[in-house]
Coordinates of C-alpha atoms in Angstrom, one line a residue:
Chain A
X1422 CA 0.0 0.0 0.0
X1423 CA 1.4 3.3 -0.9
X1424 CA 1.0 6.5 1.1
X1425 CA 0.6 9.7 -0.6
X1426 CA 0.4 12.9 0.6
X1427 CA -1.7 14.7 -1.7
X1428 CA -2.2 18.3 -0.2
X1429 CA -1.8 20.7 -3.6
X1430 CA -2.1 24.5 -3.6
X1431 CA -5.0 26.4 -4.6
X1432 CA -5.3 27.4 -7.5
X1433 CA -5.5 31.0 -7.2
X1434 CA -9.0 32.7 -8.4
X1435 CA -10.8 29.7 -7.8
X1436 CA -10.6 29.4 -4.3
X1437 CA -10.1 31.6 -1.4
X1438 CA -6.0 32.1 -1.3
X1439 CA -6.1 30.5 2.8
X1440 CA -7.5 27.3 1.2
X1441 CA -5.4 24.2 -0.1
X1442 CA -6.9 21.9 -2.5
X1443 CA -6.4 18.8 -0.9
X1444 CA -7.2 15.1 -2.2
X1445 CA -10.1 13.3 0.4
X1446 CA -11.9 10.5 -1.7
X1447 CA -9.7 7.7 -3.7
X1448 CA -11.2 7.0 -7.0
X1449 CA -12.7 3.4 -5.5
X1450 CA -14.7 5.5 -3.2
X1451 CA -15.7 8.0 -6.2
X1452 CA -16.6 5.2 -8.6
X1453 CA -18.6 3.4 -6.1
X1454 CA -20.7 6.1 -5.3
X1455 CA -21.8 7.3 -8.8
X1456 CA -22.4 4.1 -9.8
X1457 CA -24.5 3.2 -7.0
X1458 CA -26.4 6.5 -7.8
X1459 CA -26.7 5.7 -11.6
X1460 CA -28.0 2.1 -10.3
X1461 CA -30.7 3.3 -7.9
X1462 CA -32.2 4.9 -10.4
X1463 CA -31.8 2.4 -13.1
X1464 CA -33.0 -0.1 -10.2
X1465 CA -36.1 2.0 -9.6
X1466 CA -37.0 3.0 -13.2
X1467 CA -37.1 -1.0 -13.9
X1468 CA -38.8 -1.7 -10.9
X1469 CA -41.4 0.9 -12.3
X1470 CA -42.0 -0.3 -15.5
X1471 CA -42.1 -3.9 -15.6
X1472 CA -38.6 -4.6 -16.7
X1473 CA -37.7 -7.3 -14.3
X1474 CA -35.0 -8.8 -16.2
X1475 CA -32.7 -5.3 -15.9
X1476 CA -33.8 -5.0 -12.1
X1477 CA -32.3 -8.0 -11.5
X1478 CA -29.3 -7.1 -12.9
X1479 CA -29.5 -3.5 -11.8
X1480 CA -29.6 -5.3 -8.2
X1481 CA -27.1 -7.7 -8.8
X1482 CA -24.9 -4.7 -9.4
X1483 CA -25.6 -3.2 -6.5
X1484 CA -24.7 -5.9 -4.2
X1485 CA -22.0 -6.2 -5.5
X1486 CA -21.1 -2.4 -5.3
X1487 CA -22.1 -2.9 -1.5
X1488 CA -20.2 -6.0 -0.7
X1489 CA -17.2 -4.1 -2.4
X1490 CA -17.6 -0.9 -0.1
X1491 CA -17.9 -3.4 3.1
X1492 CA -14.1 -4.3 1.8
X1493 CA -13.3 -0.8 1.1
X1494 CA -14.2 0.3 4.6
X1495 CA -11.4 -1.7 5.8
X1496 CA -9.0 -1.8 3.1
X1497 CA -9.7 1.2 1.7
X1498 CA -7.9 4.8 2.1
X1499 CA -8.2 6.9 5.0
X1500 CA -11.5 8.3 4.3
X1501 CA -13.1 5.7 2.9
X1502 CA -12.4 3.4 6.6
X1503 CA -15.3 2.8 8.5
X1504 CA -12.8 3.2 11.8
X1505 CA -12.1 6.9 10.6
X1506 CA -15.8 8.0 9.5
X1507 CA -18.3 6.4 12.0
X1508 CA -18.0 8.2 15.2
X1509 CA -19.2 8.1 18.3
X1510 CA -21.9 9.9 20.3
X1511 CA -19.5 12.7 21.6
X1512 CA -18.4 13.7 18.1
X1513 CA -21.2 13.6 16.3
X1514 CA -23.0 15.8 19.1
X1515 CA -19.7 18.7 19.1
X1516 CA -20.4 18.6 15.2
X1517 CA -23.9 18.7 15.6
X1518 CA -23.1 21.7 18.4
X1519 CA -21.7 23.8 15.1
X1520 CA -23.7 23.0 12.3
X1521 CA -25.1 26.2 11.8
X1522 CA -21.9 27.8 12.7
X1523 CA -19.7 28.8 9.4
X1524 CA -16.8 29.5 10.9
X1525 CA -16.4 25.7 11.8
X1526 CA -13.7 24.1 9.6
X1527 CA -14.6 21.6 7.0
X1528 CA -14.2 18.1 7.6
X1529 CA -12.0 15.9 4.9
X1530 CA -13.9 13.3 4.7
X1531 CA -17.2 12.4 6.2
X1532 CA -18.1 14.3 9.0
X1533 CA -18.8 13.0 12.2
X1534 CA -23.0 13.6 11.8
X1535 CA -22.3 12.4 7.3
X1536 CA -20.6 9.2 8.5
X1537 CA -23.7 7.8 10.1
X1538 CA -25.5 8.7 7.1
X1539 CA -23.6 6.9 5.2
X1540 CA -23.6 3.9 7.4
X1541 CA -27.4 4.0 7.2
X1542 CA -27.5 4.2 3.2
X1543 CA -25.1 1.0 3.4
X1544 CA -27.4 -1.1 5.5
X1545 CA -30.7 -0.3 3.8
X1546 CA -29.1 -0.7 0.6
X1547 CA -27.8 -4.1 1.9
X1548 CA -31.2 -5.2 3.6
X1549 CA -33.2 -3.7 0.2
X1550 CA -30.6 -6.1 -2.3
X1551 CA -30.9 -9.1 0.0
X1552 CA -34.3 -8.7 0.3
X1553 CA -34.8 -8.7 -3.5
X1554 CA -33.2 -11.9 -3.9
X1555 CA -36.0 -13.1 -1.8
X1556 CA -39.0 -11.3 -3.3
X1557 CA -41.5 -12.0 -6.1
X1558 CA -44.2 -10.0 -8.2
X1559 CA -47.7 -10.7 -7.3
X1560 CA -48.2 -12.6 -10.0
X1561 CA -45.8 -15.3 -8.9
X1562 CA -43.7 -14.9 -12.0
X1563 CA -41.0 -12.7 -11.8
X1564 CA -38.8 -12.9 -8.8
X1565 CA -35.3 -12.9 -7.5
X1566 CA -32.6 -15.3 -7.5
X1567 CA -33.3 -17.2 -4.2
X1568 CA -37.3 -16.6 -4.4
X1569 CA -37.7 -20.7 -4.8
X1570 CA -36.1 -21.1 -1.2
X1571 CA -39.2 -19.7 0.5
X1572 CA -43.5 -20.2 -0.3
X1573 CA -45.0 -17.3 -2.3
X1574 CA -46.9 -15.9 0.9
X1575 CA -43.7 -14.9 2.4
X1576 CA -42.1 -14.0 -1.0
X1577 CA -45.1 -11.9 -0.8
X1578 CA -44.3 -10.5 2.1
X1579 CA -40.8 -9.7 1.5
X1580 CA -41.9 -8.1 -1.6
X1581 CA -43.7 -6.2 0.8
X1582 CA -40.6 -5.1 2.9
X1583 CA -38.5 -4.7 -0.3
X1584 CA -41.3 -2.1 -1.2
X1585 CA -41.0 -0.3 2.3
X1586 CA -37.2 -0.1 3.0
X1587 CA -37.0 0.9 -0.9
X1588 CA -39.3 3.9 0.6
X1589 CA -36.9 4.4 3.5
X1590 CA -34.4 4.7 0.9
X1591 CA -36.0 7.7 -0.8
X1592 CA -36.6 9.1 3.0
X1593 CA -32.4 9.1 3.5
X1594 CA -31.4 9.6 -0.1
X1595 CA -33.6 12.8 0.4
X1596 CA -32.1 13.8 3.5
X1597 CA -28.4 13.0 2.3
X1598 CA -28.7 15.4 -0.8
X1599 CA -30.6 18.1 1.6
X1600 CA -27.7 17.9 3.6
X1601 CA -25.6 18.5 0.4
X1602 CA -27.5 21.5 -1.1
X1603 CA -27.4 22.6 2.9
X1604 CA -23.6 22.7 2.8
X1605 CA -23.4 24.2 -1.2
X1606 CA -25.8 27.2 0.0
X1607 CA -25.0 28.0 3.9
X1608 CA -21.8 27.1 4.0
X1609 CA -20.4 27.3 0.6
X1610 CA -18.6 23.5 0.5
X1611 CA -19.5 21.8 -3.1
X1612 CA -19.8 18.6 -1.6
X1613 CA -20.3 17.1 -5.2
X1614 CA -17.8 18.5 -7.0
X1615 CA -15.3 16.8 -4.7
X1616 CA -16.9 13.3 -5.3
X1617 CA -16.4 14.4 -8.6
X1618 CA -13.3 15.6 -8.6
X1619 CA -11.9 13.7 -5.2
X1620 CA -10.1 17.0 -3.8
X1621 CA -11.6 19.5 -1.5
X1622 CA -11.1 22.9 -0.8
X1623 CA -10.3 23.1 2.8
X1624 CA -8.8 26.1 4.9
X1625 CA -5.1 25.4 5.5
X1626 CA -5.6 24.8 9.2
X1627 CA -7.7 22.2 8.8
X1628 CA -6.3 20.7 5.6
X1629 CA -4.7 17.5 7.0
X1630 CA -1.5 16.2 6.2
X1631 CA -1.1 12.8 5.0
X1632 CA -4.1 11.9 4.4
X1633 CA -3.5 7.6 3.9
X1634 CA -4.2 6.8 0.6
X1635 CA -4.0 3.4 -0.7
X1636 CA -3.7 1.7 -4.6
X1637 CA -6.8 1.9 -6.5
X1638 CA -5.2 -1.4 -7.8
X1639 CA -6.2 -2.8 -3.7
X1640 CA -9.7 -2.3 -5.1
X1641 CA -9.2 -5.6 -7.3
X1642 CA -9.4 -8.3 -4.9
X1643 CA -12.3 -6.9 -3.1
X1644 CA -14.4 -6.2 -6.6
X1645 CA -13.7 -10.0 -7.8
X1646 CA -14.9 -11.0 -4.2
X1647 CA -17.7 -9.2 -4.3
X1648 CA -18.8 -10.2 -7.8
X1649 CA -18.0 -13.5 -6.6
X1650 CA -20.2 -14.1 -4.0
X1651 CA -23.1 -11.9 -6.1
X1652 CA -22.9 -14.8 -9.1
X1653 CA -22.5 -17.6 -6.9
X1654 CA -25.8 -16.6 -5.4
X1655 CA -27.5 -15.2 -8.9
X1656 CA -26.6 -18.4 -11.2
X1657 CA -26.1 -21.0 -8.2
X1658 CA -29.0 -23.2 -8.1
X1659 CA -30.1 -23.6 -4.5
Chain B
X97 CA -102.2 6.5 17.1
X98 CA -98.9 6.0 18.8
X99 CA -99.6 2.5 19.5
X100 CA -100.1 1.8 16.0
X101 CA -97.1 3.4 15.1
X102 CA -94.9 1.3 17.2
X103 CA -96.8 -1.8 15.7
X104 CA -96.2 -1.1 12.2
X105 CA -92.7 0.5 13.3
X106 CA -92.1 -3.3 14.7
X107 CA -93.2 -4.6 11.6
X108 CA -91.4 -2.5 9.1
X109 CA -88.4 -3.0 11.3
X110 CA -89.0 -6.9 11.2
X111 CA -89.6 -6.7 7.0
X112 CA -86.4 -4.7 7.4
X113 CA -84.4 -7.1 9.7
X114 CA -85.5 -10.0 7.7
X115 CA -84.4 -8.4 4.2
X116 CA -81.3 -7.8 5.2
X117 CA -80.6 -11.1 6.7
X118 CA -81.8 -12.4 3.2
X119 CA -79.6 -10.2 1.7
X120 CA -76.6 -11.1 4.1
X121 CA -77.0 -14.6 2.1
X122 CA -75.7 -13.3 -0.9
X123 CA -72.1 -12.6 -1.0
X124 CA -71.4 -8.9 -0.3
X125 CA -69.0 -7.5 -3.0
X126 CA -66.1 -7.0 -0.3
X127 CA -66.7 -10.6 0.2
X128 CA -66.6 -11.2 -3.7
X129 CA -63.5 -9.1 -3.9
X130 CA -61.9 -10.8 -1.0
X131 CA -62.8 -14.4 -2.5
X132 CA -61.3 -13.6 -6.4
X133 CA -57.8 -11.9 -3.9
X134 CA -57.6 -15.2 -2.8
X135 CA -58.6 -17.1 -6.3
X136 CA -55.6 -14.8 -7.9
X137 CA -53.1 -15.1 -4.7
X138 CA -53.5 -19.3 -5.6
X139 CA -53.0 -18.9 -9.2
X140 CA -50.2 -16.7 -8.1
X141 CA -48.5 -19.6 -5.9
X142 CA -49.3 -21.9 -8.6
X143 CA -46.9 -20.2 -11.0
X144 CA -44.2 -19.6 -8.4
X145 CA -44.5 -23.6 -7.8
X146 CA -44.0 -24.0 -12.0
X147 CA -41.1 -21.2 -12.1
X148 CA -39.5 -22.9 -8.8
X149 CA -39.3 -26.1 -11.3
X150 CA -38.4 -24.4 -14.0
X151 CA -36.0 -22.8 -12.3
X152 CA -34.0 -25.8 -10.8
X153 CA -33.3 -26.9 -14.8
X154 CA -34.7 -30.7 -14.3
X155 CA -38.5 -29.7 -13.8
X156 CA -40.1 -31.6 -12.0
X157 CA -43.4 -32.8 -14.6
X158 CA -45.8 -33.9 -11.8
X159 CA -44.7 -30.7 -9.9
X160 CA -45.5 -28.6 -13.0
X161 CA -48.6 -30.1 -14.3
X162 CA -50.7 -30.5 -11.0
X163 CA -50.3 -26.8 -10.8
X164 CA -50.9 -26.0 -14.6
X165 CA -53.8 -27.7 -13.9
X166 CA -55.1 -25.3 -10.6
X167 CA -54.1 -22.3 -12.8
X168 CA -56.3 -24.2 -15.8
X169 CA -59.1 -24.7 -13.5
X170 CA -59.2 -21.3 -12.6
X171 CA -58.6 -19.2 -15.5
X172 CA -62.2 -19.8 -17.2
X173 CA -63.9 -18.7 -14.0
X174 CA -62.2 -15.1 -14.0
X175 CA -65.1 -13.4 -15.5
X176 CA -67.3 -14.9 -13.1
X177 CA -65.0 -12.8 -10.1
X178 CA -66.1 -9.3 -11.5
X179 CA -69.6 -9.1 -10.9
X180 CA -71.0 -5.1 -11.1
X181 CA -70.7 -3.0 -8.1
X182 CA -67.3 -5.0 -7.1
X183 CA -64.7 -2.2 -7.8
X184 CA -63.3 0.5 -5.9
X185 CA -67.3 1.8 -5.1
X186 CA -67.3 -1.3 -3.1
X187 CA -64.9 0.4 -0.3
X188 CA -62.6 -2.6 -0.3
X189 CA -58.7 -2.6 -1.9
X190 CA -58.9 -3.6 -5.2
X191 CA -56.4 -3.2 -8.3
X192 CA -59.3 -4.1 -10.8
X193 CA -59.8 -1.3 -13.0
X194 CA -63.2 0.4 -13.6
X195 CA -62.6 -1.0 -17.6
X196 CA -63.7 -4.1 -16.8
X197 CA -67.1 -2.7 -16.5
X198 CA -66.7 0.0 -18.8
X199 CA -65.3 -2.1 -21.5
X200 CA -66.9 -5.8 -20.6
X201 CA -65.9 -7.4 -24.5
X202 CA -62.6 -6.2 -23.8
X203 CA -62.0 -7.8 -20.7
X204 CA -64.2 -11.1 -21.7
X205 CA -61.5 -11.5 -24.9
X206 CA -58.5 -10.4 -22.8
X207 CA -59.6 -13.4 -19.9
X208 CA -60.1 -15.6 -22.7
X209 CA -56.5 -15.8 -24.1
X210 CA -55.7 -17.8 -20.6
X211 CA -57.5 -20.7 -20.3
X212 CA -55.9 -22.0 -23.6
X213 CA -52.5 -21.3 -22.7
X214 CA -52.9 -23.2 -19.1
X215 CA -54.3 -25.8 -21.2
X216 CA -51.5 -26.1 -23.3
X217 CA -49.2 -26.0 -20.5
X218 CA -50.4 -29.2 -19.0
X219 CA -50.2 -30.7 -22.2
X220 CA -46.4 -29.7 -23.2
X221 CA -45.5 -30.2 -19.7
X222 CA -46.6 -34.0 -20.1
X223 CA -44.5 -34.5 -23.5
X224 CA -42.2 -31.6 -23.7
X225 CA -38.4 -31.3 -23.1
X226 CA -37.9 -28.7 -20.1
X227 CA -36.9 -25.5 -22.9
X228 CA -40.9 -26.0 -24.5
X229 CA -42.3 -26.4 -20.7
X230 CA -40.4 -22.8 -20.4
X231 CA -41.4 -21.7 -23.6
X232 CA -45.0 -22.5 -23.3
X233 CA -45.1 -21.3 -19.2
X234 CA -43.9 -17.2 -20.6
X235 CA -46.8 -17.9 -23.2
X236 CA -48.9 -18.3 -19.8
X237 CA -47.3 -15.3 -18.0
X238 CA -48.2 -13.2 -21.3
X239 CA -51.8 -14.5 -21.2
X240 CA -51.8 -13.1 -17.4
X241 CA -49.8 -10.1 -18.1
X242 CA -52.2 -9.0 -21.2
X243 CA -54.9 -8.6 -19.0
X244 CA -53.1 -7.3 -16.2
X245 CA -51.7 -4.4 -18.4
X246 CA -55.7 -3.3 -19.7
X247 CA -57.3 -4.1 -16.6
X248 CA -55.0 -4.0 -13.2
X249 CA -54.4 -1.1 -11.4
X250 CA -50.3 -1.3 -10.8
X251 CA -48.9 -1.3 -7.4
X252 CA -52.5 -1.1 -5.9
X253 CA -53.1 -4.9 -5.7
X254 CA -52.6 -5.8 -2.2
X255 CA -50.1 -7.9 -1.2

């Protein structure tokens, strides 16, 4: 794993002259979220209009995006480590104390309230997916991968719950980009242009300094590990 | 006068009483509605059970035709399940469209296409190779699915 310290200076005019451009998200992290973005919606457009086949797949992807970032928040860089970004009580309170306050510094990578939203996407993400597997149409036709492995009542029913947390989703996808247009307007951070981008402007006191990075190549294993376990459980007859 | 009143107010109430309890006999159209949920939710597990076959690549032919056969045995009673006065005025959940009413030829021709197709399925299912059973149960699913798309409200149906 290599370590990089990837703190560049401004570029002058395009951010205030106290504030370093400074690398927070690796491009695994980056990747991983815009595709799971373009997914949920490919997931839910399907799911919408009857096109079971590609939400299937659209799913499949997804899981395997999910099982990927569970890798990632261990063997990712800094930011994208579960031990760095999910915080306890005490943190996320003293953030919570200054959110409104916009002389608090920026954090480089999730903050300590962010981080538990992220976890929370993660799970329900998980829980939707795995439910899926499980779930079948109401007319007893189209279904996921594992649907045979329980009667139709409860494939019923887990359709049911793959409805509802899908609906929970919407709840904390709305929340997470309210909290983004929150920090673009009141506190002037583009929050999307660094998951564009992967660097951030931050003031130079709170710019950190050696930020770990590792390999995108470390993303490898963990993708075919992923996908592994995904078409084992998609093409596996059980 | 009052005393009069009271009799024939015991009497009308008693014609009343009566009435209804002759009209309690006949299935009430949440009852009806209720009854074809259920008729539909058993034609639904019937196709899971074919698909789970299907599914496992070596069907299993008894599997596949006992339940071809409960989806057979339904499908020509369908138009039976939508008398008048059994959609959404009836104050119950229901996904069936107000164009089964509005549009009864429709609806007869579109419930039509699936007793053939169940029919078939027992038969292919008996002499087929597992490729024509799955050929032959999508034939099914389109039978279902062309009347779903006219005359089924989507994501109403309850689960």
């Amino acid at each position: 794993m290599s370590t990089r310290n990837n703190v560049r200076a401004s570029d002058a005019g395009n951010v205030a002259p106290e504030t370093l451009r400074v690398r927070v998200w690796d491009l695994p992290t980056r990747l991983f979220h815009w595709l799971v973005v373009a997914l949920f919606a490919v997931s839910w457009w399907t799911a919408e209009n009857d096109k079971l086949e590609w939400h299937r797949r659209s799913g499949y992807a997804i899981l395997t995006l999910i099982l990927f970032r569970i890798y990632w928040g261990f063997a990712g860089s800094a930011t994208a480590r579960f031990l760095s970004f999910v915080r306890g009580p005490k943190a996320f309170l003293a953030y919570a104390a200054r959110l409104l306050d916009k002389g608090a510094p920026a954090t480089p990578g999730h903050n300590p309230m962010g981080g538990w939203s992220v976890l929370a996407l993660l799970l329900l993400l998980l829980i939707e997916t795995c439910l899926g597997l499980f779930a079948i149409d109401v007319d007893g036709d189209e279904g996921g991968p594992l649907d045979n492995l329980v009667s139709f009542d409860t494939a019923r029913t887990i359709a049911g719950w793959h409805e509802a947390v899908f609906n929970l989703l919407l709840v904390v996808v709305t929340l997470h980009i309210a909290a983004i247009l929150f920090y673009l307007v009141y506190k002037r951070e583009n929050l999307v242009a660094a998951m564009f981008s992967g660097a951030k402007p931050l003031p130079i006191a709170a710019a950190p300094q050696g930020l770990r990075f590792v390999s995108a190549w470390w993303a490898v294993p963990g993708l075919l590990i992923a996908g592994g376990i995904v078409a084992w459980i998609a093409l596996g007859r059980f | 006068m009052r005393s009069r009143d009271m009799v024939s107010g015991v009497v009308l109430g008693g014609v009343m009483a009566i009435s209804a309890a002759a009209m309690g006999a006949d299935p009430s159209p949440a009852d009806i509605i209720k009854a074809r949920q259920g008729h539909y939710k058993q034609m639904g597990a019937a196709m899971k059970a074919i698909g789970d076959q299907l599914k496992s690549g070596t069907p299993d032919r008894a599997v596949v035709i006992e339940n071809a056969k409960k989806i057979a045995a339904f499908a020509p009673q369908i138009p039976k399940w939508f008398p008048k006065g059994t959609g959404g005025e009836a104050g119950v959940k229901t996904a069936a469209k107000q164009e089964i009413w509005a549009q009864p030829e429709d609806f007869a021709a579109a419930a039509a296409k699936l007793p053939p197709e169940a029919d078939k399925l027992v038969a292919v299912t008996a002499t087929g190779d597992a490729a024509s059973i799955g050929d032959q149960q999508k034939a099914l699913v389109g039978a279902c699915a062309g009347c779903h798309k006219l005359f089924r409200v989507k994501d109403e149906h309850p689960q």
